[in-house]
GROMACS .gro file of C-alpha atoms in nm:
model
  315
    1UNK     CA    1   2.476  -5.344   0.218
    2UNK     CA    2   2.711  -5.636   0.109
    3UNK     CA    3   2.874  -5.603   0.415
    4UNK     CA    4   2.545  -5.650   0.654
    5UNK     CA    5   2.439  -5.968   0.333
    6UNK     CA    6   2.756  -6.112   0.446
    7UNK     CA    7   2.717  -6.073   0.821
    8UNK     CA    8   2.361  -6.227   0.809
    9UNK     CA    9   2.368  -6.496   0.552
   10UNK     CA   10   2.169  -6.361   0.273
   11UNK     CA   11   2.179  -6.178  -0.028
   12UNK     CA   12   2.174  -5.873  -0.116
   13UNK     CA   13   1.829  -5.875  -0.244
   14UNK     CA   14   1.668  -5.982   0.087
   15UNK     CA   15   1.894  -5.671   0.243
   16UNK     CA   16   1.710  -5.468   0.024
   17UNK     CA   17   1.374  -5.583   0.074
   18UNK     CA   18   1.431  -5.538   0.473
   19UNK     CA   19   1.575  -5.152   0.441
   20UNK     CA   20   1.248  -5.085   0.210
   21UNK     CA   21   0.995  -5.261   0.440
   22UNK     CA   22   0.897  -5.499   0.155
   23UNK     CA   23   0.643  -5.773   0.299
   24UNK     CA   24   0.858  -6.053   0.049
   25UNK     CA   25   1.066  -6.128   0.369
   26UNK     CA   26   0.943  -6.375   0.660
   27UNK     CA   27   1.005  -6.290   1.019
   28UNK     CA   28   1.328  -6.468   1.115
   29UNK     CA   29   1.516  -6.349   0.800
   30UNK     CA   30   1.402  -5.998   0.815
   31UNK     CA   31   1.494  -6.045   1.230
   32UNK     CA   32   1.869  -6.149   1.145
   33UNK     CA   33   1.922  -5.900   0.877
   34UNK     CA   34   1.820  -5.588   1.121
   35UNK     CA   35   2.058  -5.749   1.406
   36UNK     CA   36   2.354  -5.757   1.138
   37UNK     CA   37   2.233  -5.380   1.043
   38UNK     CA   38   2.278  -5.301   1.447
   39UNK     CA   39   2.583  -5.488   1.443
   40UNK     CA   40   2.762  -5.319   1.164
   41UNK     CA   41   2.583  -4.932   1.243
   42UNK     CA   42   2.437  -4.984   0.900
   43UNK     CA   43   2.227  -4.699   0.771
   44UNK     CA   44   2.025  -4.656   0.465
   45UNK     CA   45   2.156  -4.310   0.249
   46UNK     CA   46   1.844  -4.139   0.213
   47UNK     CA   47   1.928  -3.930  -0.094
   48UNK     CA   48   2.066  -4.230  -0.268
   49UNK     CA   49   1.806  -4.421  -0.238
   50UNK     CA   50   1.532  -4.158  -0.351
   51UNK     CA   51   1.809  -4.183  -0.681
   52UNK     CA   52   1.760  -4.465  -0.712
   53UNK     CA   53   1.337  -4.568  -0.606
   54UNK     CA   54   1.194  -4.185  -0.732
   55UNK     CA   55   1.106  -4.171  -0.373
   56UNK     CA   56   1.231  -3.942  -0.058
   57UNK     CA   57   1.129  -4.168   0.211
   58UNK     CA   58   0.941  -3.829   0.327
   59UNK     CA   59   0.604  -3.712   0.416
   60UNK     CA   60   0.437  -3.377   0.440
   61UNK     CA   61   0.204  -3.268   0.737
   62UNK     CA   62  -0.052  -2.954   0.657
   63UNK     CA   63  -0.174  -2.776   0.946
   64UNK     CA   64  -0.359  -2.450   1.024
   65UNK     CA   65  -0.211  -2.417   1.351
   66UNK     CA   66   0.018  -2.631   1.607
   67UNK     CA   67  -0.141  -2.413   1.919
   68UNK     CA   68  -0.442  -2.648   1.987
   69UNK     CA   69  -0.351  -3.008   2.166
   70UNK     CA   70  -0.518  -3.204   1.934
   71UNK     CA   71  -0.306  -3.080   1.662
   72UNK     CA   72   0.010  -3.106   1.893
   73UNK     CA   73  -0.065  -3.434   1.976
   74UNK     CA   74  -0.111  -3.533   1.627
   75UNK     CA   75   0.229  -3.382   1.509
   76UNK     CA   76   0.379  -3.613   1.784
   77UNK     CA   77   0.203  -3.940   1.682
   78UNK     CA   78   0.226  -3.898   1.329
   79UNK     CA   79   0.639  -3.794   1.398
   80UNK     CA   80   0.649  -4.106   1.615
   81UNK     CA   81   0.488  -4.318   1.320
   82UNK     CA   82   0.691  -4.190   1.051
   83UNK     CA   83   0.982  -4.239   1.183
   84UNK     CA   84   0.894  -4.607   1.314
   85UNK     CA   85   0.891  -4.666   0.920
   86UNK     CA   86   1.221  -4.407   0.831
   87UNK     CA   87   0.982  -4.167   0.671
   88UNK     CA   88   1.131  -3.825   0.773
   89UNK     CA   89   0.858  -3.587   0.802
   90UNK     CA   90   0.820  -3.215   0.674
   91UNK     CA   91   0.513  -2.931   0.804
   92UNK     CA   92   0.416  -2.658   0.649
   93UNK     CA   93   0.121  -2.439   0.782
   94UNK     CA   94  -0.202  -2.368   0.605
   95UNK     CA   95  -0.476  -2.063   0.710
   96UNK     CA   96  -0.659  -2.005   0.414
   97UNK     CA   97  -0.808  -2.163   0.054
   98UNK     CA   98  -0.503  -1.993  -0.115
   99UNK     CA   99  -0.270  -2.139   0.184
  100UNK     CA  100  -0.294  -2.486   0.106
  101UNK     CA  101  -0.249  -2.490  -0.280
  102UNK     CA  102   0.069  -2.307  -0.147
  103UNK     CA  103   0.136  -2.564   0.119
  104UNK     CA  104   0.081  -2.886  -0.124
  105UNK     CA  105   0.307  -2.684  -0.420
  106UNK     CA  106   0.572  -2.696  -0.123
  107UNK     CA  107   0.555  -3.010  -0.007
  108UNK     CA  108   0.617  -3.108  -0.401
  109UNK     CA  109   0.902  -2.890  -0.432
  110UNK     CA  110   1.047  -3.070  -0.157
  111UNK     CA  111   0.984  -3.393  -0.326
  112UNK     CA  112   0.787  -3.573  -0.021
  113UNK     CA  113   0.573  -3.870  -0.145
  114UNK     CA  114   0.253  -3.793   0.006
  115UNK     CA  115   0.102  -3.585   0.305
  116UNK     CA  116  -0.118  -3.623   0.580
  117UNK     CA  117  -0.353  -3.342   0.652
  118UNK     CA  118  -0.484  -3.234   1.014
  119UNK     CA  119  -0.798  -3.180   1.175
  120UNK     CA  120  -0.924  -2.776   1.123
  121UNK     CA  121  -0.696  -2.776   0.784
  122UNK     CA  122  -0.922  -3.056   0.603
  123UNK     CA  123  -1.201  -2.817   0.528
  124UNK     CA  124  -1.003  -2.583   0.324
  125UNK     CA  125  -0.794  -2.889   0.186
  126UNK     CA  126  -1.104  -3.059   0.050
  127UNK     CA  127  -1.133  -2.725  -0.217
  128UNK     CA  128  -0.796  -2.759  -0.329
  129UNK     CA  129  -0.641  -2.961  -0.574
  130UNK     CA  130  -0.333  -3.159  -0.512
  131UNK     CA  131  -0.023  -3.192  -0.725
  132UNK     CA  132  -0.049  -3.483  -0.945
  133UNK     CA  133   0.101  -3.753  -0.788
  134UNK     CA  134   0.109  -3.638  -0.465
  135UNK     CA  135  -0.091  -3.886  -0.220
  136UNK     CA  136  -0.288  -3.740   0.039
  137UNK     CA  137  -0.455  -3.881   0.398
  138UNK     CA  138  -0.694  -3.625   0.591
  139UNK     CA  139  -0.755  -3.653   0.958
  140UNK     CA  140  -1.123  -3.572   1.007
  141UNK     CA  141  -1.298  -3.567   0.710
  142UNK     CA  142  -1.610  -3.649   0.506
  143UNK     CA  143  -1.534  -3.981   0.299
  144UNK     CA  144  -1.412  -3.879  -0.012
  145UNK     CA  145  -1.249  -4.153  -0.331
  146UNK     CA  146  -0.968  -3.841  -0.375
  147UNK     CA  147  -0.775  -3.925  -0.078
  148UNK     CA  148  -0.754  -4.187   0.246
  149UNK     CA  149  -0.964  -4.066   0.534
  150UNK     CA  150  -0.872  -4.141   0.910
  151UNK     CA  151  -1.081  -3.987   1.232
  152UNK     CA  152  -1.193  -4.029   1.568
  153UNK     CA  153  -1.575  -4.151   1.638
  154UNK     CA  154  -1.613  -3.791   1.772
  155UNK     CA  155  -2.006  -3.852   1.718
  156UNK     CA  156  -1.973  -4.124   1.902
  157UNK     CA  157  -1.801  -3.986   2.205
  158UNK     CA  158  -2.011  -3.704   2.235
  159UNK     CA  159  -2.337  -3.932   2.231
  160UNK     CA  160  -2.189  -4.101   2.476
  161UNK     CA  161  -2.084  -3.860   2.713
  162UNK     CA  162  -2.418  -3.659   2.750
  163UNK     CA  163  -2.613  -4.014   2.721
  164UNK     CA  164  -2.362  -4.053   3.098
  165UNK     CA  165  -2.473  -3.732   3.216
  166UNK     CA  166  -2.862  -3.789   3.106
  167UNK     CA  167  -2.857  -4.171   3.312
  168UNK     CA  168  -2.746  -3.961   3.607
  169UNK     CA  169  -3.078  -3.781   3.622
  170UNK     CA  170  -2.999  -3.477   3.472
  171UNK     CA  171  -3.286  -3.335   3.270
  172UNK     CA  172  -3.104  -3.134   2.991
  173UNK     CA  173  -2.725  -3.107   2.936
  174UNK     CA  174  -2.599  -2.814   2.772
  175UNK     CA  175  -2.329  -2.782   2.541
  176UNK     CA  176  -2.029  -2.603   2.505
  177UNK     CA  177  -1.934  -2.638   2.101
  178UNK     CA  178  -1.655  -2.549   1.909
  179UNK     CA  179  -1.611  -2.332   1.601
  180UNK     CA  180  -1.848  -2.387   1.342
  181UNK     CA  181  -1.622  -2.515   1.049
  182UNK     CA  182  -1.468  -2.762   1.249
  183UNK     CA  183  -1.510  -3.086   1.092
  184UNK     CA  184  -1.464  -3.264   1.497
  185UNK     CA  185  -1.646  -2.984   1.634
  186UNK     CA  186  -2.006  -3.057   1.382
  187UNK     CA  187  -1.956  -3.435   1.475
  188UNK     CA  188  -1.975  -3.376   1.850
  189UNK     CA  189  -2.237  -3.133   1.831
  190UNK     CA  190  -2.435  -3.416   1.630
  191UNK     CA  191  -2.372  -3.669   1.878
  192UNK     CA  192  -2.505  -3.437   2.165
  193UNK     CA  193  -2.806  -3.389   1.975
  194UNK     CA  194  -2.880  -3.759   1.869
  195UNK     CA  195  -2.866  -3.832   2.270
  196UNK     CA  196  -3.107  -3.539   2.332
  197UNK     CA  197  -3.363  -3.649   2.088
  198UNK     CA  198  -3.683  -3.573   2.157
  199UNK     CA  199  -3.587  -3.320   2.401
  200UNK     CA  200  -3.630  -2.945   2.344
  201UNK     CA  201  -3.262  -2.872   2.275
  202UNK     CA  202  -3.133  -2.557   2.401
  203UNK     CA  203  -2.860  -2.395   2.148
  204UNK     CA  204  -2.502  -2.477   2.182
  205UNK     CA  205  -2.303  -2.182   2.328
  206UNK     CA  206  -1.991  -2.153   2.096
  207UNK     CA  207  -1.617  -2.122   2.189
  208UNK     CA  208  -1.291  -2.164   1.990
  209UNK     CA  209  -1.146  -2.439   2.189
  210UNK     CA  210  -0.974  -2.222   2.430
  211UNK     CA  211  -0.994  -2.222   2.802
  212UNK     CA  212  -1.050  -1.857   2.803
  213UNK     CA  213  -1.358  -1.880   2.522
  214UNK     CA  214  -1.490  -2.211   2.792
  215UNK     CA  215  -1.486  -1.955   3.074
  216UNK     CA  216  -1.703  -1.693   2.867
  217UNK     CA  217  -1.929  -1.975   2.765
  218UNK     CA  218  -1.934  -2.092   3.141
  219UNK     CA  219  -2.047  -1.716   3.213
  220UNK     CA  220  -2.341  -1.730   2.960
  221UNK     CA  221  -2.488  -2.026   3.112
  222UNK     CA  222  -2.824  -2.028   3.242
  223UNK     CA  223  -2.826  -2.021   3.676
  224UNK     CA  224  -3.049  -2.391   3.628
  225UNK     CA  225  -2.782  -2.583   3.452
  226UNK     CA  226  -2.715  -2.890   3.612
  227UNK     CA  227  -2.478  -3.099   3.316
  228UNK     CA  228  -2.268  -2.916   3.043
  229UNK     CA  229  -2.073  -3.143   2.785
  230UNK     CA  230  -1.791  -2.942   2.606
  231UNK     CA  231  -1.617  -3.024   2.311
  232UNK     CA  232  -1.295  -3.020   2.391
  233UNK     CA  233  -1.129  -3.044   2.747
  234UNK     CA  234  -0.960  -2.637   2.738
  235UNK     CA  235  -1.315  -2.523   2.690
  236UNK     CA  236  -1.467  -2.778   2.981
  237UNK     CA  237  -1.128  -2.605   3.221
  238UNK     CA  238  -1.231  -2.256   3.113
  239UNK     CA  239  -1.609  -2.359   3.240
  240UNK     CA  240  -1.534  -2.472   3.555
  241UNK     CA  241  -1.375  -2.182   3.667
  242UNK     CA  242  -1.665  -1.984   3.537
  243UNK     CA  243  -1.892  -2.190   3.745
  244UNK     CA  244  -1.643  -2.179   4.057
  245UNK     CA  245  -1.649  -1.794   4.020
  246UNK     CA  246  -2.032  -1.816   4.012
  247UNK     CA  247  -2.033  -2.008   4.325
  248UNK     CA  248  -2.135  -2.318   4.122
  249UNK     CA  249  -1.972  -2.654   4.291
  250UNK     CA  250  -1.888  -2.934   4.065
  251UNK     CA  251  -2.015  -3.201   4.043
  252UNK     CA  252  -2.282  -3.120   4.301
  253UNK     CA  253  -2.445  -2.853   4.128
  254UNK     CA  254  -2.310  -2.881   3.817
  255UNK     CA  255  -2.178  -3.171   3.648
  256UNK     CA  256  -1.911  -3.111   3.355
  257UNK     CA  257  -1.779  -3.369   3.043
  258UNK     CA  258  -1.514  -3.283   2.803
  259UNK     CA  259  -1.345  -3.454   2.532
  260UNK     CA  260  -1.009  -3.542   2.435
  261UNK     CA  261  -0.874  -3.659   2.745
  262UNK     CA  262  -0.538  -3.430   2.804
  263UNK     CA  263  -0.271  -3.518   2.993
  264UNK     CA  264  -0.359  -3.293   3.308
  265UNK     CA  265  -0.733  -3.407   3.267
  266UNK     CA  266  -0.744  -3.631   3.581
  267UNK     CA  267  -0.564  -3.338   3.787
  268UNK     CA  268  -0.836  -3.099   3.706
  269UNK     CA  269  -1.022  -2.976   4.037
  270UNK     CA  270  -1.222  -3.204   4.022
  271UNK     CA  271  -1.047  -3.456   3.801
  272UNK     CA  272  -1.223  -3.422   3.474
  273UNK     CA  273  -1.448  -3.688   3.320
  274UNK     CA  274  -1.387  -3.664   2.952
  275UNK     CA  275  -1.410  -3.864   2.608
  276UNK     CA  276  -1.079  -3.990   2.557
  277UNK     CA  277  -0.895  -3.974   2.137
  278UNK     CA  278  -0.645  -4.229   2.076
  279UNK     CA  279  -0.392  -3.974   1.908
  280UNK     CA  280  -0.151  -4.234   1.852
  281UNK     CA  281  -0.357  -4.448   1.682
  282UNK     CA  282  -0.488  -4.156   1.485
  283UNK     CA  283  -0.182  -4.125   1.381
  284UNK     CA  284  -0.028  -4.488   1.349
  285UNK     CA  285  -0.342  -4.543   1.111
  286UNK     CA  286  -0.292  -4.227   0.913
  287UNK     CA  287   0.070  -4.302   0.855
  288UNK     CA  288   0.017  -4.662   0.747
  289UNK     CA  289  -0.270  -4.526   0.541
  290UNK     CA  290  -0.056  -4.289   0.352
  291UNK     CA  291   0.269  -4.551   0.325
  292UNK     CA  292  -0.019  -4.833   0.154
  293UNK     CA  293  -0.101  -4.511  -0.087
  294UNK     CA  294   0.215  -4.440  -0.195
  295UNK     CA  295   0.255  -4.820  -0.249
  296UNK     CA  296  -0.027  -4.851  -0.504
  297UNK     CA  297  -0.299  -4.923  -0.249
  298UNK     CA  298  -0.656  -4.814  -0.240
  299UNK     CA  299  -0.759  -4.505  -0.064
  300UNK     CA  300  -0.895  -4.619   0.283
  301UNK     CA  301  -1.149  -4.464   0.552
  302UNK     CA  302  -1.086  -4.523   0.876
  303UNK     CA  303  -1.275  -4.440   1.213
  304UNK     CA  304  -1.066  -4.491   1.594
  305UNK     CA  305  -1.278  -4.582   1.869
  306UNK     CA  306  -1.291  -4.335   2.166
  307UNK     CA  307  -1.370  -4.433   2.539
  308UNK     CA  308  -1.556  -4.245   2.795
  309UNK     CA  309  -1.315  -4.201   3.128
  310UNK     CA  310  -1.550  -4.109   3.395
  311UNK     CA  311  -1.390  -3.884   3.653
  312UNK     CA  312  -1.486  -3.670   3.964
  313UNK     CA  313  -1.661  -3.410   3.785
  314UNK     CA  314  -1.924  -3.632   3.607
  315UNK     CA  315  -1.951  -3.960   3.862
   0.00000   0.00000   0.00000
């Protein structure tokens, strides 16, 4: 550290104050001292500085499951974040109320200064009680003054999309919902509704967020359907081969929405119109949510815009 002081004009103070992100350091100064940390292959020691702060420079992620893309994508933006900041990052899985009092007492064992906690795992999270000390951000959530809160406008999205599919003459759209105690899944099943108000809304025909559950739901829909929005873009896959097997052509007979936007959405046959998450926002926001928290700062709630991308299968 004396070494890159020396190398950049400065003390060792400001050095300091630029390896722990500190906002006491104006642009040009903070520029110089990072080129002489290049220069000289300067790295902060991790375990000596958690000696010497009381912190790890490490965050915990809580997760029921990593086999869902939204989750997936999450781990990447929130691994991209952290380590944008040199937070390492630690996951540990959660399934059940019992899992994530296990999960948090973990994550304290391994000293991390707070946690971020995804999507399906919230619900069971919002029961539990955190070790003292241990800051917490959930990623779709109801506001709550425990912890900071950071989601997508899934209600939004979903208005949106079967508002599209309504202003292209379609009569009734149908919807293809995820599991019940989803926190995203309730919010896009709301925002289908509050575009079909005043209709007489037909009931959502569940799936898990799998292709294969989409397909089934694709199979149990009525032979009139013209529009289906799904809640998630496996499910809307998994119904357009049901309606292909049917004999259904889309979008000419039936016109199909999902959400998330997924890489391979615009190679769908036909490419898939779809709501589209900002995951790396989601997760940029969570992180610097979380890294404010452990600084001292207020618990925030957050909401990401999300965007409909109209494809072949919805025009």
């Amino acid at each position: 550290m004396a070494d890159v002081a020396a190398r950049a004009g400065v003390s060792g103070q400001t050095v300091s104050r630029v390896v722990n992100d500190s906002p006491r350091v104006d642009p040009a100064t903070r520029a110089r001292v990072e080129a002489a940390m290049l220069d000289l292959g300067y790295r902060p020691h991790r375990a000596a500085r958690a000696l010497r702060t009381g912190r790890s420079q490490t965050i915990g992620l809580v997760v029921s499951t990593l086999a869902t893309v939204g989750n997936f994508r999450m781990l990447q933006a929130v691994a991209d974040a952290a380590a944008a900041r040199g937070y390492a990052l630690t996951v540990v899985t959660a399934t059940g109320p019992g899992s994530v009092a296990d999960a948090f007492e973990r994550l304290r064992e391994q000293g991390v200064d707070g946690a971020i906690v995804l999507n399906e795992a919230t619900a069971i999270a919002r029961d539990a009680a955190a070790p003292a000390g241990l800051r917490l951000v959930v990623v779709d959530s109801s506001a709550d003054d425990r912890f900071g809160v950071v989601g997508s406008d899934h209600e939004g999205g979903a208005f949106a999309a079967t508002r599209h599919l309504l202003a292209a003459g379609h009569q009734m759209v149908w919807h293809i919902a995820g599991p019940e105690d989803s926190f995203a899944a309730a919010a896009r099943e709301r925002g289908w509704r509050a575009a079909l108000a005043g209709r007489a809304t037909p009931d959502p025909i569940r799936g898990d967020w799998t292709a294969a559950s989409g397909h089934s739901a694709g199979l149990a829909l009525p032979a009139d359907v013209t529009a289906v929005f799904c809640a998630n873009d496996q499910m809307a896959l998994g119904a357009m081969r049901a309606l292909a097997d049917t004999g259904r052509r889309i979008p000419d007979d039936v016109a199909v929405v999902g959400f998330d936007d997924v890489a391979d959405a615009a190679d769908f046959r036909p490419p898939l119109t779809t709501v589209r998450q900002d995951f790396d926002a989601l997760g940029e926001r969570a992180v610097t949510a979380l890294v404010g928290s452990i600084g001292g700062a207020a618990p925030v709630a957050e909401i990401v815009p999300t965007r409909l991308i109209v494809r072949e299968s919805a025009p």
